[in-house]
Amino acid sequence: MGGEYVVVKKKNGKDRVCIDFTDLNKACPKDSFPLPHIDRLVESTAGNELLTFMDAFSGYNQIMMSPEGQEKTSFITDRGIYCYKVMPFELKNAGATYQRLVNKMFNEHLRKTMEVYIDDMLVKSLKKEDHVKHLEECFAILNQYQMKLNLAKCTFGVPSREFLGYIVTKRGIEANQTKLTPFSTCHLQEISRKYIG
C-alpha cells in the first residue's frame, strides 16, 4: 500500500497530489532501461531549419496501471481508500517505463525526424518544406496511442527554442541567457579582493 499523501502547488498554480511511495519503491527492482543522453539529443537538432517542441499532457498519467499494480498504489484519506488507475510520477520506474513506451511509439522516427526525452518531444526537419509531413507522422502515432499533448507547453514550426535546458538552433547549441547570471561590478571587485589581494 502507498504511503502518506500531500497536496502541493505546481508552477502553474494547479494542485498536485503527491504520495510517499518510499516503501513500494524499495520493494520494486530497479528498471535499468536507459534514458537518452541529453547532450546527444540536443546536438542532433543542429542543421534543422524547423523544429517543433511538444510536451505530453500529464505524461505519466497517460499510462494505465495493471489491476495488480493499482492495488499497490493505494493510499488512505479521510474519505476512504483510493488507488491509481494510471501511472503516478512518484514511482521509481516511472521514467524508464515512459521512455520505453515513447521509444516503441516513435522507433522509426528517432534520430531521424524526432527526438524524445520522456515526455519532451521534438520534431525536426532539415528542410522546412518537410516539416508538415513530419508533424503529420508524429500526430498519427500520438493518435494511435491516444496520447494527449499539453498545448500550453508546445511550440510549432520555429527555428529555435529551449530544449532540455539548452537553446537549440540550426547553427547548433547556444547559451541560454535565462540561465546566466551577470556579474555586477561590485561582485567582481569582491572576487578580485578575495583571490588577488
GROMACS .gro file of C-alpha atoms in nm:
model
  197
    1MET     CA    1   0.000   0.000   0.000
    2GLY     CA    2   0.120   0.354  -0.075
    3GLY     CA    3   0.207   0.594   0.200
    4GLU     CA    4   0.104   0.938   0.315
    5TYR     CA    5  -0.022   1.195   0.071
    6VAL     CA    6   0.025   1.571   0.044
    7VAL     CA    7  -0.116   1.830  -0.193
    8VAL     CA    8   0.145   2.064  -0.342
    9LYS     CA    9   0.119   2.361  -0.578
   10LYS     CA   10   0.269   2.321  -0.924
   11LYS     CA   11   0.447   2.608  -1.103
   12ASN     CA   12   0.127   2.682  -1.294
   13GLY     CA   13  -0.069   2.722  -0.968
   14LYS     CA   14  -0.263   2.396  -1.000
   15ASP     CA   15  -0.266   2.137  -0.722
   16ARG     CA   16  -0.083   1.805  -0.746
   17VAL     CA   17  -0.138   1.512  -0.511
   18CYS     CA   18   0.191   1.351  -0.411
   19ILE     CA   19   0.206   1.010  -0.246
   20ASP     CA   20   0.501   0.880  -0.049
   21PHE     CA   21   0.581   0.553  -0.226
   22THR     CA   22   0.911   0.503  -0.039
   23ASP     CA   23   0.826   0.150   0.082
   24LEU     CA   24   0.686   0.041  -0.256
   25ASN     CA   25   0.989   0.184  -0.438
   26LYS     CA   26   1.225  -0.004  -0.201
   27ALA     CA   27   1.040  -0.330  -0.270
   28CYS     CA   28   1.049  -0.294  -0.652
   29PRO     CA   29   1.356  -0.392  -0.853
   30LYS     CA   30   1.511  -0.104  -1.049
   31ASP     CA   31   1.424  -0.093  -1.419
   32SER     CA   32   1.756  -0.029  -1.589
   33PHE     CA   33   1.606   0.086  -1.919
   34PRO     CA   34   1.836   0.372  -2.023
   35LEU     CA   35   1.725   0.730  -2.067
   36PRO     CA   36   1.871   0.904  -2.374
   37HIS     CA   37   2.186   1.114  -2.335
   38ILE     CA   38   2.066   1.474  -2.323
   39ASP     CA   39   2.380   1.607  -2.493
   40ARG     CA   40   2.328   1.374  -2.793
   41LEU     CA   41   1.961   1.472  -2.825
   42VAL     CA   42   2.046   1.842  -2.813
   43GLU     CA   43   2.337   1.812  -3.059
   44SER     CA   44   2.115   1.623  -3.305
   45THR     CA   45   1.898   1.933  -3.353
   46ALA     CA   46   2.176   2.125  -3.533
   47GLY     CA   47   2.124   2.179  -3.906
   48ASN     CA   48   1.744   2.164  -3.895
   49GLU     CA   49   1.550   2.454  -4.047
   50LEU     CA   50   1.232   2.399  -3.844
   51LEU     CA   51   1.168   2.249  -3.504
   52THR     CA   52   0.851   2.169  -3.312
   53PHE     CA   53   0.863   2.123  -2.936
   54MET     CA   54   0.587   1.923  -2.769
   55ASP     CA   55   0.510   1.815  -2.416
   56ALA     CA   56   0.278   1.529  -2.322
   57PHE     CA   57  -0.014   1.632  -2.104
   58SER     CA   58   0.049   1.478  -1.759
   59GLY     CA   59   0.268   1.227  -1.942
   60TYR     CA   60   0.300   0.950  -1.683
   61ASN     CA   61  -0.071   0.969  -1.610
   62GLN     CA   62  -0.144   0.858  -1.968
   63ILE     CA   63  -0.010   0.509  -1.896
   64MET     CA   64  -0.267   0.273  -1.745
   65MET     CA   65  -0.169   0.065  -1.443
   66SER     CA   66  -0.237  -0.309  -1.444
   67PRO     CA   67  -0.508  -0.415  -1.196
   68GLU     CA   68  -0.250  -0.582  -0.971
   69GLY     CA   69  -0.033  -0.268  -0.988
   70GLN     CA   70  -0.327  -0.045  -0.895
   71GLU     CA   71  -0.365  -0.217  -0.559
   72LYS     CA   72   0.000  -0.146  -0.476
   73THR     CA   73  -0.055   0.228  -0.523
   74SER     CA   74  -0.346   0.253  -0.280
   75PHE     CA   75  -0.349   0.523  -0.014
   76ILE     CA   76  -0.583   0.627   0.265
   77THR     CA   77  -0.756   0.963   0.301
   78ASP     CA   78  -1.026   1.093   0.533
   79ARG     CA   79  -1.279   0.991   0.267
   80GLY     CA   80  -1.163   0.636   0.203
   81ILE     CA   81  -0.904   0.421   0.029
   82TYR     CA   82  -0.800   0.516  -0.323
   83CYS     CA   83  -0.558   0.380  -0.580
   84TYR     CA   84  -0.407   0.499  -0.905
   85LYS     CA   85  -0.553   0.367  -1.230
   86VAL     CA   86  -0.277   0.548  -1.419
   87MET     CA   87   0.096   0.553  -1.350
   88PRO     CA   88   0.188   0.814  -1.087
   89PHE     CA   89   0.514   1.002  -1.139
   90GLU     CA   90   0.641   0.918  -0.789
   91LEU     CA   91   0.713   0.553  -0.876
   92LYS     CA   92   1.081   0.464  -0.904
   93ASN     CA   93   1.050   0.314  -1.252
   94ALA     CA   94   0.804   0.567  -1.398
   95GLY     CA   95   1.068   0.744  -1.609
   96ALA     CA   96   1.208   0.420  -1.754
   97THR     CA   97   0.856   0.288  -1.822
   98TYR     CA   98   0.757   0.607  -2.002
   99GLN     CA   99   1.081   0.621  -2.205
  100ARG     CA  100   1.035   0.259  -2.312
  101LEU     CA  101   0.685   0.343  -2.437
  102VAL     CA  102   0.784   0.652  -2.637
  103ASN     CA  103   1.086   0.470  -2.784
  104LYS     CA  104   0.847   0.198  -2.903
  105MET     CA  105   0.595   0.452  -3.033
  106PHE     CA  106   0.841   0.662  -3.232
  107ASN     CA  107   1.103   0.395  -3.310
  108GLU     CA  108   1.104   0.455  -3.687
  109HIS     CA  109   1.148   0.832  -3.642
  110LEU     CA  110   1.401   0.862  -3.359
  111ARG     CA  111   1.734   1.020  -3.457
  112LYS     CA  112   1.581   1.099  -3.800
  113THR     CA  113   1.286   1.338  -3.768
  114MET     CA  114   1.222   1.312  -3.392
  115GLU     CA  115   1.393   1.315  -3.054
  116VAL     CA  116   1.215   1.218  -2.732
  117TYR     CA  117   1.325   1.253  -2.371
  118ILE     CA  118   1.050   1.108  -2.152
  119ASP     CA  119   0.757   1.347  -2.213
  120ASP     CA  120   0.954   1.613  -2.406
  121MET     CA  121   0.920   1.556  -2.781
  122LEU     CA  122   1.092   1.733  -3.067
  123VAL     CA  123   1.005   1.706  -3.437
  124LYS     CA  124   1.289   1.829  -3.658
  125SER     CA  125   1.317   1.893  -4.029
  126LEU     CA  126   1.633   1.962  -4.227
  127LYS     CA  127   1.414   2.134  -4.489
  128LYS     CA  128   1.120   2.349  -4.380
  129GLU     CA  129   0.900   2.217  -4.661
  130ASP     CA  130   0.914   1.868  -4.499
  131HIS     CA  131   0.803   1.985  -4.155
  132VAL     CA  132   0.426   1.946  -4.201
  133LYS     CA  133   0.477   1.588  -4.325
  134HIS     CA  134   0.695   1.510  -4.022
  135LEU     CA  135   0.432   1.657  -3.788
  136GLU     CA  136   0.156   1.454  -3.955
  137GLU     CA  137   0.358   1.134  -3.898
  138CYS     CA  138   0.409   1.226  -3.533
  139PHE     CA  139   0.042   1.315  -3.479
  140ALA     CA  140  -0.070   0.987  -3.639
  141ILE     CA  141   0.137   0.797  -3.384
  142LEU     CA  142   0.012   1.011  -3.095
  143ASN     CA  143  -0.346   0.941  -3.208
  144GLN     CA  144  -0.278   0.568  -3.243
  145TYR     CA  145  -0.159   0.556  -2.879
  146GLN     CA  146  -0.424   0.808  -2.766
  147MET     CA  147  -0.154   1.030  -2.618
  148LYS     CA  148  -0.254   1.389  -2.549
  149LEU     CA  149  -0.034   1.699  -2.567
  150ASN     CA  150  -0.014   1.994  -2.330
  151LEU     CA  151  -0.069   2.269  -2.588
  152ALA     CA  152   0.037   2.537  -2.338
  153LYS     CA  153   0.388   2.386  -2.347
  154CYS     CA  154   0.406   2.322  -2.724
  155THR     CA  155   0.574   2.542  -2.984
  156PHE     CA  156   0.525   2.456  -3.352
  157GLY     CA  157   0.747   2.524  -3.654
  158VAL     CA  158   1.016   2.754  -3.513
  159PRO     CA  159   1.387   2.788  -3.598
  160SER     CA  160   1.499   2.778  -3.232
  161ARG     CA  161   1.385   2.736  -2.872
  162GLU     CA  162   1.488   2.589  -2.539
  163PHE     CA  163   1.506   2.210  -2.536
  164LEU     CA  164   1.609   2.020  -2.223
  165GLY     CA  165   1.769   2.335  -2.079
  166TYR     CA  166   1.962   2.436  -2.394
  167ILE     CA  167   1.880   2.682  -2.671
  168VAL     CA  168   1.887   2.484  -2.995
  169THR     CA  169   1.910   2.644  -3.339
  170LYS     CA  170   2.004   2.547  -3.694
  171ARG     CA  171   2.360   2.656  -3.609
  172GLY     CA  172   2.368   2.433  -3.302
  173ILE     CA  173   2.358   2.497  -2.930
  174GLU     CA  174   2.359   2.849  -2.790
  175ALA     CA  175   2.389   2.978  -2.435
  176ASN     CA  176   2.056   3.004  -2.258
  177GLN     CA  177   2.055   3.367  -2.144
  178THR     CA  178   1.791   3.298  -1.878
  179LYS     CA  179   2.031   3.058  -1.705
  180LEU     CA  180   2.322   3.306  -1.697
  181THR     CA  181   2.377   3.537  -1.403
  182PRO     CA  182   2.556   3.861  -1.487
  183PHE     CA  183   2.837   3.968  -1.259
  184SER     CA  184   2.797   4.310  -1.111
  185THR     CA  185   3.098   4.539  -1.082
  186CYS     CA  186   3.064   4.516  -0.707
  187HIS     CA  187   3.071   4.133  -0.719
  188LEU     CA  188   3.379   4.134  -0.946
  189GLN     CA  189   3.561   4.367  -0.705
  190GLU     CA  190   3.476   4.136  -0.417
  191ILE     CA  191   3.614   3.834  -0.605
  192SER     CA  192   3.925   4.032  -0.704
  193ARG     CA  193   3.997   4.125  -0.342
  194LYS     CA  194   3.945   3.769  -0.226
  195TYR     CA  195   4.171   3.597  -0.481
  196ILE     CA  196   4.410   3.870  -0.598
  197GLY     CA  197   4.453   4.067  -0.282
   0.00000   0.00000   0.00000
